Amino acid sequence: MPPVELAPGFFVSPQIAPADVAAAKARGVTLIVNNRPEGEEPGQPKGADIAEAASRAGLAYVAIPVGPTGVSEAHLDALDEALKANQGAVLAFCKSGTRSTIVRAFAQARAGRSPRQLIEEAAAAGFNITGAASKLETLAKAPRNQ
């Protein structure tokens, strides 16, 4: 499945391989965000190999792996920092694209965006994050100034 544009300049994708970096660059991507833990599944590409391909292509790369314990404040902080340092489009990936969608939605809710809008935005891109509505509401009630 090719990356989908979740929001202007923010793409999400299932697992990518080093060979996919060139296509990301052609879309205007300047930052790749890896939300997948290393070794989550046998045969998945190594993050270091994707990071090396990104570096060779002149793209920034950051690993913000989200494992079975879920999304933490540290994940949101890391995404916010990576986005602040970036000029251009972003491609975030995980196994299916859903975790990357949720991490961004949580960061956006924490910045004050409407949970309903975030859920609708995700649905329009093909991701069902309604199960995260409660956490989105909690984050939106105490927005953090960015």
PDB file of C-alpha atoms in Angstrom:
ATOM      1  CA  MET A   1       0.000   0.000   0.000  1.00  0.00           C
ATOM      2  CA  PRO A   2       1.463   3.381  -0.931  1.00  0.00           C
ATOM      3  CA  PRO A   3       1.595   6.158   1.659  1.00  0.00           C
ATOM      4  CA  VAL A   4      -1.626   8.081   2.195  1.00  0.00           C
ATOM      5  CA  GLU A   5      -1.782  11.761   2.967  1.00  0.00           C
ATOM      6  CA  LEU A   6      -3.307  12.038   6.422  1.00  0.00           C
ATOM      7  CA  ALA A   7      -3.057  15.820   6.380  1.00  0.00           C
ATOM      8  CA  PRO A   8      -1.331  18.266   4.057  1.00  0.00           C
ATOM      9  CA  GLY A   9       2.346  17.337   4.118  1.00  0.00           C
ATOM     10  CA  PHE A  10       1.936  14.407   6.529  1.00  0.00           C
ATOM     11  CA  PHE A  11       1.881  10.932   5.007  1.00  0.00           C
ATOM     12  CA  VAL A  12       1.410   7.623   6.815  1.00  0.00           C
ATOM     13  CA  SER A  13       2.323   4.212   5.547  1.00  0.00           C
ATOM     14  CA  PRO A  14       2.681   0.590   6.453  1.00  0.00           C
ATOM     15  CA  GLN A  15       6.251  -0.690   6.801  1.00  0.00           C
ATOM     16  CA  ILE A  16       8.635   0.779   4.259  1.00  0.00           C
ATOM     17  CA  ALA A  17      11.928  -0.604   2.981  1.00  0.00           C
ATOM     18  CA  PRO A  18      15.130   1.238   2.101  1.00  0.00           C
ATOM     19  CA  ALA A  19      14.115   1.068  -1.568  1.00  0.00           C
ATOM     20  CA  ASP A  20      10.984   3.137  -0.765  1.00  0.00           C
ATOM     21  CA  VAL A  21      12.960   6.166   0.385  1.00  0.00           C
ATOM     22  CA  ALA A  22      13.466   7.508  -3.150  1.00  0.00           C
ATOM     23  CA  ALA A  23       9.707   7.491  -3.776  1.00  0.00           C
ATOM     24  CA  ALA A  24       9.152   9.311  -0.486  1.00  0.00           C
ATOM     25  CA  LYS A  25      11.673  11.957  -1.507  1.00  0.00           C
ATOM     26  CA  ALA A  26       9.893  12.335  -4.852  1.00  0.00           C
ATOM     27  CA  ARG A  27       6.684  13.151  -2.912  1.00  0.00           C
ATOM     28  CA  GLY A  28       8.515  15.990  -1.157  1.00  0.00           C
ATOM     29  CA  VAL A  29       9.194  14.091   2.061  1.00  0.00           C
ATOM     30  CA  THR A  30      12.093  15.532   4.053  1.00  0.00           C
ATOM     31  CA  LEU A  31      11.568  13.551   7.282  1.00  0.00           C
ATOM     32  CA  ILE A  32      10.884   9.854   7.828  1.00  0.00           C
ATOM     33  CA  VAL A  33       9.440   8.838  11.204  1.00  0.00           C
ATOM     34  CA  ASN A  34       9.724   5.170  12.162  1.00  0.00           C
ATOM     35  CA  ASN A  35       7.050   4.243  14.729  1.00  0.00           C
ATOM     36  CA  ARG A  36       7.783   0.528  14.541  1.00  0.00           C
ATOM     37  CA  PRO A  37       9.849  -1.294  17.167  1.00  0.00           C
ATOM     38  CA  GLU A  38      12.892  -3.093  15.841  1.00  0.00           C
ATOM     39  CA  GLY A  39      12.292  -6.832  15.388  1.00  0.00           C
ATOM     40  CA  GLU A  40       8.539  -6.613  15.911  1.00  0.00           C
ATOM     41  CA  GLU A  41       8.059  -9.162  13.161  1.00  0.00           C
ATOM     42  CA  PRO A  42      10.484 -11.548  11.482  1.00  0.00           C
ATOM     43  CA  GLY A  43      11.808 -10.229   8.206  1.00  0.00           C
ATOM     44  CA  GLN A  44      10.900  -6.586   8.696  1.00  0.00           C
ATOM     45  CA  PRO A  45      13.520  -4.171   7.371  1.00  0.00           C
ATOM     46  CA  LYS A  46      15.980  -2.860   9.943  1.00  0.00           C
ATOM     47  CA  GLY A  47      15.517   0.714  11.013  1.00  0.00           C
ATOM     48  CA  ALA A  48      19.245   1.335  10.576  1.00  0.00           C
ATOM     49  CA  ASP A  49      19.001   0.338   6.907  1.00  0.00           C
ATOM     50  CA  ILE A  50      16.110   2.741   6.341  1.00  0.00           C
ATOM     51  CA  ALA A  51      17.969   5.473   8.239  1.00  0.00           C
ATOM     52  CA  GLU A  52      21.023   4.919   6.029  1.00  0.00           C
ATOM     53  CA  ALA A  53      18.905   5.115   2.858  1.00  0.00           C
ATOM     54  CA  ALA A  54      17.286   8.311   4.161  1.00  0.00           C
ATOM     55  CA  SER A  55      20.683   9.838   4.909  1.00  0.00           C
ATOM     56  CA  ARG A  56      21.971   8.957   1.433  1.00  0.00           C
ATOM     57  CA  ALA A  57      18.868  10.644  -0.041  1.00  0.00           C
ATOM     58  CA  GLY A  58      19.357  13.761   2.096  1.00  0.00           C
ATOM     59  CA  LEU A  59      16.321  13.082   4.294  1.00  0.00           C
ATOM     60  CA  ALA A  60      16.072  13.302   8.058  1.00  0.00           C
ATOM     61  CA  TYR A  61      15.122  10.132   9.933  1.00  0.00           C
ATOM     62  CA  VAL A  62      13.911   9.598  13.472  1.00  0.00           C
ATOM     63  CA  ALA A  63      12.920   6.407  15.268  1.00  0.00           C
ATOM     64  CA  ILE A  64      10.025   6.799  17.699  1.00  0.00           C
ATOM     65  CA  PRO A  65       9.070   3.155  18.233  1.00  0.00           C
ATOM     66  CA  VAL A  66       5.659   2.500  19.788  1.00  0.00           C
ATOM     67  CA  GLY A  67       5.461  -0.958  21.313  1.00  0.00           C
ATOM     68  CA  PRO A  68       2.762  -2.913  23.128  1.00  0.00           C
ATOM     69  CA  THR A  69       2.711  -0.511  26.088  1.00  0.00           C
ATOM     70  CA  GLY A  70       1.210   2.151  23.835  1.00  0.00           C
ATOM     71  CA  VAL A  71       1.847   5.818  23.181  1.00  0.00           C
ATOM     72  CA  SER A  72       3.520   7.843  25.918  1.00  0.00           C
ATOM     73  CA  GLU A  73       4.192  11.529  26.480  1.00  0.00           C
ATOM     74  CA  ALA A  74       7.795  10.816  25.440  1.00  0.00           C
ATOM     75  CA  HIS A  75       6.565   9.611  22.041  1.00  0.00           C
ATOM     76  CA  LEU A  76       4.552  12.795  21.582  1.00  0.00           C
ATOM     77  CA  ASP A  77       7.461  14.962  22.712  1.00  0.00           C
ATOM     78  CA  ALA A  78       9.790  13.206  20.261  1.00  0.00           C
ATOM     79  CA  LEU A  79       7.352  13.697  17.376  1.00  0.00           C
ATOM     80  CA  ASP A  80       6.834  17.361  18.241  1.00  0.00           C
ATOM     81  CA  GLU A  81      10.608  17.936  18.333  1.00  0.00           C
ATOM     82  CA  ALA A  82      11.158  16.149  15.011  1.00  0.00           C
ATOM     83  CA  LEU A  83       8.389  18.151  13.345  1.00  0.00           C
ATOM     84  CA  LYS A  84       9.722  21.458  14.709  1.00  0.00           C
ATOM     85  CA  ALA A  85      13.144  20.715  13.236  1.00  0.00           C
ATOM     86  CA  ASN A  86      11.718  19.740   9.845  1.00  0.00           C
ATOM     87  CA  GLN A  87      11.001  21.790   6.754  1.00  0.00           C
ATOM     88  CA  GLY A  88       8.861  19.828   4.315  1.00  0.00           C
ATOM     89  CA  ALA A  89       6.635  16.800   4.200  1.00  0.00           C
ATOM     90  CA  VAL A  90       6.754  13.904   6.651  1.00  0.00           C
ATOM     91  CA  LEU A  91       6.318  10.172   6.129  1.00  0.00           C
ATOM     92  CA  ALA A  92       5.529   8.237   9.306  1.00  0.00           C
ATOM     93  CA  PHE A  93       5.314   4.452   9.182  1.00  0.00           C
ATOM     94  CA  CYS A  94       4.629   1.419  11.340  1.00  0.00           C
ATOM     95  CA  LYS A  95       3.259  -2.041  10.553  1.00  0.00           C
ATOM     96  CA  SER A  96      -0.058  -0.807   9.118  1.00  0.00           C
ATOM     97  CA  GLY A  97       0.040   2.985   9.434  1.00  0.00           C
ATOM     98  CA  THR A  98      -2.448   3.060  12.297  1.00  0.00           C
ATOM     99  CA  ARG A  99       0.074   3.616  15.119  1.00  0.00           C
ATOM    100  CA  SER A 100       1.633   6.469  13.181  1.00  0.00           C
ATOM    101  CA  THR A 101      -1.831   7.966  12.686  1.00  0.00           C
ATOM    102  CA  ILE A 102      -2.567   7.668  16.413  1.00  0.00           C
ATOM    103  CA  VAL A 103       0.753   9.178  17.503  1.00  0.00           C
ATOM    104  CA  ARG A 104       0.118  12.207  15.293  1.00  0.00           C
ATOM    105  CA  ALA A 105      -3.505  12.481  16.438  1.00  0.00           C
ATOM    106  CA  PHE A 106      -2.450  12.407  20.103  1.00  0.00           C
ATOM    107  CA  ALA A 107       0.180  15.095  19.485  1.00  0.00           C
ATOM    108  CA  GLN A 108      -2.371  17.204  17.626  1.00  0.00           C
ATOM    109  CA  ALA A 109      -4.987  16.774  20.386  1.00  0.00           C
ATOM    110  CA  ARG A 110      -2.390  17.735  22.978  1.00  0.00           C
ATOM    111  CA  ALA A 111      -1.796  20.897  20.940  1.00  0.00           C
ATOM    112  CA  GLY A 112      -5.521  21.698  21.131  1.00  0.00           C
ATOM    113  CA  ARG A 113      -7.071  20.194  17.997  1.00  0.00           C
ATOM    114  CA  SER A 114     -10.567  18.740  18.169  1.00  0.00           C
ATOM    115  CA  PRO A 115     -10.686  14.967  18.757  1.00  0.00           C
ATOM    116  CA  ARG A 116     -13.691  14.717  16.446  1.00  0.00           C
ATOM    117  CA  GLN A 117     -11.764  16.423  13.642  1.00  0.00           C
ATOM    118  CA  LEU A 118      -8.772  14.144  14.198  1.00  0.00           C
ATOM    119  CA  ILE A 119     -10.945  11.018  14.084  1.00  0.00           C
ATOM    120  CA  GLU A 120     -12.620  12.265  10.883  1.00  0.00           C
ATOM    121  CA  GLU A 121      -9.246  13.143   9.344  1.00  0.00           C
ATOM    122  CA  ALA A 122      -7.971   9.634  10.085  1.00  0.00           C
ATOM    123  CA  ALA A 123     -11.158   8.039   8.710  1.00  0.00           C
ATOM    124  CA  ALA A 124     -10.851  10.030   5.486  1.00  0.00           C
ATOM    125  CA  ALA A 125      -7.361   8.525   5.079  1.00  0.00           C
ATOM    126  CA  GLY A 126      -8.676   5.001   5.759  1.00  0.00           C
ATOM    127  CA  PHE A 127      -7.757   4.631   9.445  1.00  0.00           C
ATOM    128  CA  ASN A 128     -10.256   3.907  12.214  1.00  0.00           C
ATOM    129  CA  ILE A 129      -8.989   5.481  15.431  1.00  0.00           C
ATOM    130  CA  THR A 130     -12.332   5.757  17.229  1.00  0.00           C
ATOM    131  CA  GLY A 131     -10.945   3.434  19.904  1.00  0.00           C
ATOM    132  CA  ALA A 132      -8.555   6.244  20.854  1.00  0.00           C
ATOM    133  CA  ALA A 133     -11.366   8.802  21.347  1.00  0.00           C
ATOM    134  CA  SER A 134     -11.144   8.785  25.145  1.00  0.00           C
ATOM    135  CA  LYS A 135      -7.388   9.483  25.151  1.00  0.00           C
ATOM    136  CA  LEU A 136      -7.844  12.150  22.473  1.00  0.00           C
ATOM    137  CA  GLU A 137     -10.487  13.834  24.665  1.00  0.00           C
ATOM    138  CA  THR A 138      -8.194  13.719  27.704  1.00  0.00           C
ATOM    139  CA  LEU A 139      -5.306  15.238  25.767  1.00  0.00           C
ATOM    140  CA  ALA A 140      -7.510  17.926  24.217  1.00  0.00           C
ATOM    141  CA  LYS A 141      -8.885  18.991  27.625  1.00  0.00           C
ATOM    142  CA  ALA A 142      -5.423  19.951  28.813  1.00  0.00           C
ATOM    143  CA  PRO A 143      -3.752  21.235  25.646  1.00  0.00           C
ATOM    144  CA  ARG A 144      -0.065  21.858  25.773  1.00  0.00           C
ATOM    145  CA  ASN A 145       1.170  25.004  24.064  1.00  0.00           C
ATOM    146  CA  GLN A 146       3.597  24.154  21.313  1.00  0.00           C
TER     147      GLN A 146
END
